[in-house]
Amino acid sequence: MMILFLAVIAHIPLTFAAVVDPTLIGSSLGHAKQRPLSPDFNRVPVTLGVMSRCPDAHLCEKIFNEVIEEVGHDIIDLKLQFVAKLDESEAHYGVKCKHGPLECAGNVHELCVAQHSGGSKKWWPFVQCINNKTVESIGEILLAESCTGDVGLDWEKDGIKECIEGDEGVDLLKENVEKTGTLGITNSCTMMINHRVRCIHDGEWKECNDGHEVSDFVKMIHDELEKLNPGED
């Protein structure tokens, strides 16, 4: 009798896996990344105010990478806003970047990849690839091309090379910097969740009333998700 019971138990996981759709597991919005999303599903806006060569930005992006590992890309609308100043006296970009022209170039690289990648699932790994190299190499064209291939994008066919080398990249940077000013973002790094400043790291953590650990950011995203999608289960 005991042998028969153990034999039945041994087959339960296999049977369960065969009849349960894994995308439907999880009954709360906290597990929304595992479920098909309805057409009217509202993703949580997340904005990172950064500079491509800024150590504070790299720290924030490293932490937020862990947040994304928890919540996924599907429930957030992730954007980068670059902190810089419009300045027509700057010959190439018409933008003055705190860490010099190579930072402006790095900003353009990330914007062009974001524009031509089809979503943050591709451009966010590109940002991580860039950040994992030396700061001195950020803004170099060879690094951008290498990381483009590393994340499964095509340098030429996806239009990234043309964007970076042409007027499109310059226009994207100017538009982005202008919007950064409109949002009132002046520090790199500034984290905004659902259009509100959640945390700033500028040499140290500031304005982080609800904490600055990965779990704190994950909780806020889930809380805002509930607000944006009332009645979802």
PDB file of C-alpha atoms in Angstrom:
ATOM      1  CA  MET A   1       0.000   0.000   0.000  1.00  0.00           C
ATOM      2  CA  MET A   2       2.810   2.414   0.923  1.00  0.00           C
ATOM      3  CA  ILE A   3       4.639   1.637  -2.335  1.00  0.00           C
ATOM      4  CA  LEU A   4       1.481   2.419  -4.333  1.00  0.00           C
ATOM      5  CA  PHE A   5       1.015   5.726  -2.445  1.00  0.00           C
ATOM      6  CA  LEU A   6       4.595   6.832  -3.153  1.00  0.00           C
ATOM      7  CA  ALA A   7       4.224   5.968  -6.816  1.00  0.00           C
ATOM      8  CA  VAL A   8       1.148   8.189  -7.073  1.00  0.00           C
ATOM      9  CA  ILE A   9       2.878  11.079  -5.269  1.00  0.00           C
ATOM     10  CA  ALA A  10       5.864  10.831  -7.592  1.00  0.00           C
ATOM     11  CA  HIS A  11       3.590  11.531 -10.571  1.00  0.00           C
ATOM     12  CA  ILE A  12       1.756  14.527  -9.121  1.00  0.00           C
ATOM     13  CA  PRO A  13       4.268  17.270 -10.114  1.00  0.00           C
ATOM     14  CA  LEU A  14       4.357  16.025 -13.708  1.00  0.00           C
ATOM     15  CA  THR A  15       0.577  15.894 -13.930  1.00  0.00           C
ATOM     16  CA  PHE A  16       0.202  19.337 -12.345  1.00  0.00           C
ATOM     17  CA  ALA A  17       2.717  20.876 -14.742  1.00  0.00           C
ATOM     18  CA  ALA A  18       0.880  19.385 -17.685  1.00  0.00           C
ATOM     19  CA  VAL A  19      -2.490  20.922 -16.848  1.00  0.00           C
ATOM     20  CA  VAL A  20      -1.551  24.303 -15.368  1.00  0.00           C
ATOM     21  CA  ASP A  21      -0.579  27.210 -17.633  1.00  0.00           C
ATOM     22  CA  PRO A  22       2.456  28.826 -15.923  1.00  0.00           C
ATOM     23  CA  THR A  23       1.441  32.257 -17.256  1.00  0.00           C
ATOM     24  CA  LEU A  24      -1.678  32.087 -15.099  1.00  0.00           C
ATOM     25  CA  ILE A  25       0.079  31.336 -11.813  1.00  0.00           C
ATOM     26  CA  GLY A  26      -0.315  34.160  -9.271  1.00  0.00           C
ATOM     27  CA  SER A  27      -3.555  35.800  -8.329  1.00  0.00           C
ATOM     28  CA  SER A  28      -2.268  39.260  -7.437  1.00  0.00           C
ATOM     29  CA  LEU A  29      -0.951  42.147  -9.505  1.00  0.00           C
ATOM     30  CA  GLY A  30       2.369  41.524  -7.823  1.00  0.00           C
ATOM     31  CA  HIS A  31       2.633  38.532 -10.155  1.00  0.00           C
ATOM     32  CA  ALA A  32       1.396  40.386 -13.253  1.00  0.00           C
ATOM     33  CA  LYS A  33       4.662  39.752 -15.065  1.00  0.00           C
ATOM     34  CA  GLN A  34       3.695  36.048 -15.128  1.00  0.00           C
ATOM     35  CA  ARG A  35       0.255  36.582 -16.635  1.00  0.00           C
ATOM     36  CA  PRO A  36      -1.070  37.731 -20.002  1.00  0.00           C
ATOM     37  CA  LEU A  37      -1.852  41.435 -19.790  1.00  0.00           C
ATOM     38  CA  SER A  38      -5.165  42.836 -21.005  1.00  0.00           C
ATOM     39  CA  PRO A  39      -5.120  45.537 -23.713  1.00  0.00           C
ATOM     40  CA  ASP A  40      -6.237  48.185 -21.186  1.00  0.00           C
ATOM     41  CA  PHE A  41      -3.632  47.201 -18.585  1.00  0.00           C
ATOM     42  CA  ASN A  42      -1.833  50.266 -17.206  1.00  0.00           C
ATOM     43  CA  ARG A  43       1.894  49.873 -16.700  1.00  0.00           C
ATOM     44  CA  VAL A  44       3.706  51.794 -13.969  1.00  0.00           C
ATOM     45  CA  PRO A  45       5.730  54.716 -15.376  1.00  0.00           C
ATOM     46  CA  VAL A  46       9.334  54.554 -14.174  1.00  0.00           C
ATOM     47  CA  THR A  47      11.800  57.298 -15.062  1.00  0.00           C
ATOM     48  CA  LEU A  48      15.506  57.362 -14.268  1.00  0.00           C
ATOM     49  CA  GLY A  49      17.198  60.744 -14.503  1.00  0.00           C
ATOM     50  CA  VAL A  50      20.776  59.885 -15.380  1.00  0.00           C
ATOM     51  CA  MET A  51      24.031  60.729 -17.165  1.00  0.00           C
ATOM     52  CA  SER A  52      25.758  57.977 -19.121  1.00  0.00           C
ATOM     53  CA  ARG A  53      29.159  58.562 -17.455  1.00  0.00           C
ATOM     54  CA  CYS A  54      27.891  59.366 -13.955  1.00  0.00           C
ATOM     55  CA  PRO A  55      28.852  57.027 -11.073  1.00  0.00           C
ATOM     56  CA  ASP A  56      25.593  57.849  -9.259  1.00  0.00           C
ATOM     57  CA  ALA A  57      23.620  56.858 -12.346  1.00  0.00           C
ATOM     58  CA  HIS A  58      25.499  53.578 -12.633  1.00  0.00           C
ATOM     59  CA  LEU A  59      24.750  52.777  -9.015  1.00  0.00           C
ATOM     60  CA  CYS A  60      21.029  53.484  -9.497  1.00  0.00           C
ATOM     61  CA  GLU A  61      20.897  51.488 -12.706  1.00  0.00           C
ATOM     62  CA  LYS A  62      22.630  48.558 -11.044  1.00  0.00           C
ATOM     63  CA  ILE A  63      20.092  48.561  -8.228  1.00  0.00           C
ATOM     64  CA  PHE A  64      17.191  49.012 -10.603  1.00  0.00           C
ATOM     65  CA  ASN A  65      18.407  46.066 -12.636  1.00  0.00           C
ATOM     66  CA  GLU A  66      17.711  43.945  -9.543  1.00  0.00           C
ATOM     67  CA  VAL A  67      14.275  45.555  -9.289  1.00  0.00           C
ATOM     68  CA  ILE A  68      13.531  44.544 -12.878  1.00  0.00           C
ATOM     69  CA  GLU A  69      14.620  41.000 -12.106  1.00  0.00           C
ATOM     70  CA  GLU A  70      11.834  40.995  -9.501  1.00  0.00           C
ATOM     71  CA  VAL A  71       9.016  42.778 -11.359  1.00  0.00           C
ATOM     72  CA  GLY A  72       9.860  42.162 -15.019  1.00  0.00           C
ATOM     73  CA  HIS A  73       9.552  44.598 -17.922  1.00  0.00           C
ATOM     74  CA  ASP A  74       5.887  44.013 -18.744  1.00  0.00           C
ATOM     75  CA  ILE A  75       4.382  45.877 -15.792  1.00  0.00           C
ATOM     76  CA  ILE A  76       6.586  48.980 -16.035  1.00  0.00           C
ATOM     77  CA  ASP A  77       7.036  51.690 -18.653  1.00  0.00           C
ATOM     78  CA  LEU A  78      10.738  52.424 -18.260  1.00  0.00           C
ATOM     79  CA  LYS A  79      12.392  55.558 -19.622  1.00  0.00           C
ATOM     80  CA  LEU A  80      15.734  57.321 -19.264  1.00  0.00           C
ATOM     81  CA  GLN A  81      15.917  61.097 -18.962  1.00  0.00           C
ATOM     82  CA  PHE A  82      19.349  62.591 -19.416  1.00  0.00           C
ATOM     83  CA  VAL A  83      20.497  65.422 -17.173  1.00  0.00           C
ATOM     84  CA  ALA A  84      22.309  68.031 -19.284  1.00  0.00           C
ATOM     85  CA  LYS A  85      21.824  71.557 -20.625  1.00  0.00           C
ATOM     86  CA  LEU A  86      20.815  72.761 -24.063  1.00  0.00           C
ATOM     87  CA  ASP A  87      23.682  74.910 -25.354  1.00  0.00           C
ATOM     88  CA  GLU A  88      23.903  75.825 -29.022  1.00  0.00           C
ATOM     89  CA  SER A  89      27.538  76.843 -28.557  1.00  0.00           C
ATOM     90  CA  GLU A  90      28.335  73.135 -28.238  1.00  0.00           C
ATOM     91  CA  ALA A  91      29.157  72.446 -31.862  1.00  0.00           C
ATOM     92  CA  HIS A  92      28.215  68.806 -32.378  1.00  0.00           C
ATOM     93  CA  TYR A  93      25.218  68.088 -30.158  1.00  0.00           C
ATOM     94  CA  GLY A  94      23.990  71.518 -29.087  1.00  0.00           C
ATOM     95  CA  VAL A  95      23.988  70.087 -25.568  1.00  0.00           C
ATOM     96  CA  LYS A  96      26.457  70.551 -22.715  1.00  0.00           C
ATOM     97  CA  CYS A  97      27.028  67.377 -20.678  1.00  0.00           C
ATOM     98  CA  LYS A  98      28.606  67.468 -17.222  1.00  0.00           C
ATOM     99  CA  HIS A  99      31.230  64.827 -18.014  1.00  0.00           C
ATOM    100  CA  GLY A 100      32.111  66.177 -21.443  1.00  0.00           C
ATOM    101  CA  PRO A 101      31.314  65.426 -25.106  1.00  0.00           C
ATOM    102  CA  LEU A 102      31.869  61.685 -24.694  1.00  0.00           C
ATOM    103  CA  GLU A 103      29.039  61.632 -22.162  1.00  0.00           C
ATOM    104  CA  CYS A 104      26.797  63.340 -24.714  1.00  0.00           C
ATOM    105  CA  ALA A 105      27.830  60.628 -27.174  1.00  0.00           C
ATOM    106  CA  GLY A 106      27.049  57.926 -24.622  1.00  0.00           C
ATOM    107  CA  ASN A 107      23.640  59.478 -24.031  1.00  0.00           C
ATOM    108  CA  VAL A 108      22.970  59.430 -27.770  1.00  0.00           C
ATOM    109  CA  HIS A 109      24.040  55.787 -28.008  1.00  0.00           C
ATOM    110  CA  GLU A 110      21.541  54.766 -25.336  1.00  0.00           C
ATOM    111  CA  LEU A 111      18.758  56.883 -26.845  1.00  0.00           C
ATOM    112  CA  CYS A 112      19.291  55.491 -30.344  1.00  0.00           C
ATOM    113  CA  VAL A 113      19.261  51.906 -29.102  1.00  0.00           C
ATOM    114  CA  ALA A 114      16.092  52.631 -27.110  1.00  0.00           C
ATOM    115  CA  GLN A 115      14.494  54.175 -30.184  1.00  0.00           C
ATOM    116  CA  HIS A 116      15.305  51.263 -32.496  1.00  0.00           C
ATOM    117  CA  SER A 117      15.187  48.217 -30.217  1.00  0.00           C
ATOM    118  CA  GLY A 118      11.449  47.734 -29.816  1.00  0.00           C
ATOM    119  CA  GLY A 119      11.324  48.004 -26.035  1.00  0.00           C
ATOM    120  CA  SER A 120      13.188  47.985 -22.745  1.00  0.00           C
ATOM    121  CA  LYS A 121      13.717  44.213 -22.848  1.00  0.00           C
ATOM    122  CA  LYS A 122      16.439  44.943 -25.413  1.00  0.00           C
ATOM    123  CA  TRP A 123      17.654  48.455 -24.641  1.00  0.00           C
ATOM    124  CA  TRP A 124      17.972  47.937 -20.873  1.00  0.00           C
ATOM    125  CA  PRO A 125      20.487  45.073 -21.328  1.00  0.00           C
ATOM    126  CA  PHE A 126      22.383  47.425 -23.672  1.00  0.00           C
ATOM    127  CA  VAL A 127      22.637  49.995 -20.861  1.00  0.00           C
ATOM    128  CA  GLN A 128      23.867  47.291 -18.495  1.00  0.00           C
ATOM    129  CA  CYS A 129      26.436  46.171 -21.054  1.00  0.00           C
ATOM    130  CA  ILE A 130      27.724  49.734 -21.399  1.00  0.00           C
ATOM    131  CA  ASN A 131      27.875  50.213 -17.631  1.00  0.00           C
ATOM    132  CA  ASN A 132      29.830  47.002 -17.152  1.00  0.00           C
ATOM    133  CA  LYS A 133      32.743  48.445 -19.126  1.00  0.00           C
ATOM    134  CA  THR A 134      35.154  51.143 -17.978  1.00  0.00           C
ATOM    135  CA  VAL A 135      33.709  54.632 -17.638  1.00  0.00           C
ATOM    136  CA  GLU A 136      36.450  55.905 -19.942  1.00  0.00           C
ATOM    137  CA  SER A 137      35.097  53.802 -22.808  1.00  0.00           C
ATOM    138  CA  ILE A 138      31.497  55.065 -22.543  1.00  0.00           C
ATOM    139  CA  GLY A 139      30.766  57.232 -25.560  1.00  0.00           C
ATOM    140  CA  GLU A 140      33.193  55.356 -27.783  1.00  0.00           C
ATOM    141  CA  ILE A 141      31.530  54.090 -30.943  1.00  0.00           C
ATOM    142  CA  LEU A 142      33.257  50.700 -30.799  1.00  0.00           C
ATOM    143  CA  LEU A 143      31.753  49.991 -27.375  1.00  0.00           C
ATOM    144  CA  ALA A 144      28.265  50.915 -28.560  1.00  0.00           C
ATOM    145  CA  GLU A 145      28.587  48.659 -31.594  1.00  0.00           C
ATOM    146  CA  SER A 146      29.897  45.769 -29.489  1.00  0.00           C
ATOM    147  CA  CYS A 147      27.112  46.014 -26.900  1.00  0.00           C
ATOM    148  CA  THR A 148      24.498  46.293 -29.645  1.00  0.00           C
ATOM    149  CA  GLY A 149      25.533  42.881 -30.920  1.00  0.00           C
ATOM    150  CA  ASP A 150      25.770  41.460 -27.408  1.00  0.00           C
ATOM    151  CA  VAL A 151      22.062  42.132 -26.773  1.00  0.00           C
ATOM    152  CA  GLY A 152      20.932  40.656 -30.087  1.00  0.00           C
ATOM    153  CA  LEU A 153      20.456  43.834 -32.130  1.00  0.00           C
ATOM    154  CA  ASP A 154      21.900  44.569 -35.560  1.00  0.00           C
ATOM    155  CA  TRP A 155      24.077  47.684 -35.690  1.00  0.00           C
ATOM    156  CA  GLU A 156      23.115  48.567 -39.261  1.00  0.00           C
ATOM    157  CA  LYS A 157      19.870  46.727 -40.060  1.00  0.00           C
ATOM    158  CA  ASP A 158      18.123  48.014 -36.944  1.00  0.00           C
ATOM    159  CA  GLY A 159      19.046  51.590 -37.839  1.00  0.00           C
ATOM    160  CA  ILE A 160      21.217  52.201 -34.795  1.00  0.00           C
ATOM    161  CA  LYS A 161      24.370  53.184 -36.694  1.00  0.00           C
ATOM    162  CA  GLU A 162      22.461  55.656 -38.866  1.00  0.00           C
ATOM    163  CA  CYS A 163      20.740  57.137 -35.806  1.00  0.00           C
ATOM    164  CA  ILE A 164      24.005  57.653 -33.931  1.00  0.00           C
ATOM    165  CA  GLU A 165      25.931  59.057 -36.884  1.00  0.00           C
ATOM    166  CA  GLY A 166      23.121  61.196 -38.294  1.00  0.00           C
ATOM    167  CA  ASP A 167      20.786  63.951 -37.173  1.00  0.00           C
ATOM    168  CA  GLU A 168      18.327  61.612 -35.477  1.00  0.00           C
ATOM    169  CA  GLY A 169      20.558  60.985 -32.476  1.00  0.00           C
ATOM    170  CA  VAL A 170      21.208  64.701 -31.974  1.00  0.00           C
ATOM    171  CA  ASP A 171      17.482  65.440 -32.179  1.00  0.00           C
ATOM    172  CA  LEU A 172      16.672  62.653 -29.714  1.00  0.00           C
ATOM    173  CA  LEU A 173      19.196  64.035 -27.229  1.00  0.00           C
ATOM    174  CA  LYS A 174      17.908  67.603 -27.480  1.00  0.00           C
ATOM    175  CA  GLU A 175      14.291  66.505 -27.084  1.00  0.00           C
ATOM    176  CA  ASN A 176      15.191  64.270 -24.158  1.00  0.00           C
ATOM    177  CA  VAL A 177      17.184  66.949 -22.325  1.00  0.00           C
ATOM    178  CA  GLU A 178      14.371  69.453 -22.838  1.00  0.00           C
ATOM    179  CA  LYS A 179      11.854  67.021 -21.340  1.00  0.00           C
ATOM    180  CA  THR A 180      14.199  66.338 -18.415  1.00  0.00           C
ATOM    181  CA  GLY A 181      14.052  70.043 -17.612  1.00  0.00           C
ATOM    182  CA  THR A 182      10.260  70.058 -17.928  1.00  0.00           C
ATOM    183  CA  LEU A 183      10.074  67.198 -15.408  1.00  0.00           C
ATOM    184  CA  GLY A 184      12.235  69.181 -12.998  1.00  0.00           C
ATOM    185  CA  ILE A 185      14.964  66.539 -12.860  1.00  0.00           C
ATOM    186  CA  THR A 186      18.286  68.184 -11.995  1.00  0.00           C
ATOM    187  CA  ASN A 187      20.220  65.417 -10.247  1.00  0.00           C
ATOM    188  CA  SER A 188      21.730  62.216 -11.541  1.00  0.00           C
ATOM    189  CA  CYS A 189      20.471  59.848 -10.404  1.00  0.00           C
ATOM    190  CA  THR A 190      16.799  60.639  -9.818  1.00  0.00           C
ATOM    191  CA  MET A 191      14.289  57.780  -9.632  1.00  0.00           C
ATOM    192  CA  MET A 192      10.668  58.575 -10.397  1.00  0.00           C
ATOM    193  CA  ILE A 193       7.860  56.046 -10.015  1.00  0.00           C
ATOM    194  CA  ASN A 194       4.419  56.932 -11.368  1.00  0.00           C
ATOM    195  CA  HIS A 195       5.528  60.527 -12.016  1.00  0.00           C
ATOM    196  CA  ARG A 196       6.730  61.163  -8.448  1.00  0.00           C
ATOM    197  CA  VAL A 197      10.307  61.439  -7.225  1.00  0.00           C
ATOM    198  CA  ARG A 198      10.962  58.279  -5.272  1.00  0.00           C
ATOM    199  CA  CYS A 199      14.665  58.611  -4.527  1.00  0.00           C
ATOM    200  CA  ILE A 200      17.789  60.563  -5.449  1.00  0.00           C
ATOM    201  CA  HIS A 201      21.402  59.428  -5.268  1.00  0.00           C
ATOM    202  CA  ASP A 202      23.837  62.305  -5.535  1.00  0.00           C
ATOM    203  CA  GLY A 203      26.854  61.182  -3.544  1.00  0.00           C
ATOM    204  CA  GLU A 204      24.389  59.746  -1.024  1.00  0.00           C
ATOM    205  CA  TRP A 205      20.740  58.710  -0.870  1.00  0.00           C
ATOM    206  CA  LYS A 206      18.308  61.613  -0.544  1.00  0.00           C
ATOM    207  CA  GLU A 207      14.515  62.016  -0.429  1.00  0.00           C
ATOM    208  CA  CYS A 208      14.073  58.270   0.080  1.00  0.00           C
ATOM    209  CA  ASN A 209      11.335  58.399   2.717  1.00  0.00           C
ATOM    210  CA  ASP A 210      10.214  54.826   2.026  1.00  0.00           C
ATOM    211  CA  GLY A 211      13.690  53.293   1.856  1.00  0.00           C
ATOM    212  CA  HIS A 212      16.201  52.676  -0.928  1.00  0.00           C
ATOM    213  CA  GLU A 213      16.596  48.908  -0.936  1.00  0.00           C
ATOM    214  CA  VAL A 214      15.557  46.792  -3.909  1.00  0.00           C
ATOM    215  CA  SER A 215      12.589  45.456  -1.930  1.00  0.00           C
ATOM    216  CA  ASP A 216      11.426  49.032  -1.217  1.00  0.00           C
ATOM    217  CA  PHE A 217      11.303  49.916  -4.914  1.00  0.00           C
ATOM    218  CA  VAL A 218       9.613  46.625  -5.767  1.00  0.00           C
ATOM    219  CA  LYS A 219       6.938  47.291  -3.153  1.00  0.00           C
ATOM    220  CA  MET A 220       6.207  50.756  -4.487  1.00  0.00           C
ATOM    221  CA  ILE A 221       5.890  49.488  -8.051  1.00  0.00           C
ATOM    222  CA  HIS A 222       3.413  46.845  -6.902  1.00  0.00           C
ATOM    223  CA  ASP A 223       1.500  49.429  -4.847  1.00  0.00           C
ATOM    224  CA  GLU A 224       1.284  51.820  -7.798  1.00  0.00           C
ATOM    225  CA  LEU A 225       0.261  48.955 -10.057  1.00  0.00           C
ATOM    226  CA  GLU A 226      -2.719  48.290  -7.812  1.00  0.00           C
ATOM    227  CA  LYS A 227      -3.725  51.957  -7.976  1.00  0.00           C
ATOM    228  CA  LEU A 228      -3.430  52.087 -11.759  1.00  0.00           C
ATOM    229  CA  ASN A 229      -5.417  48.871 -12.236  1.00  0.00           C
ATOM    230  CA  PRO A 230      -8.187  48.841  -9.625  1.00  0.00           C
ATOM    231  CA  GLY A 231     -10.281  45.698  -9.581  1.00  0.00           C
ATOM    232  CA  GLU A 232      -7.637  43.533 -11.265  1.00  0.00           C
ATOM    233  CA  ASP A 233      -6.881  40.199  -9.575  1.00  0.00           C
TER     234      ASP A 233
END
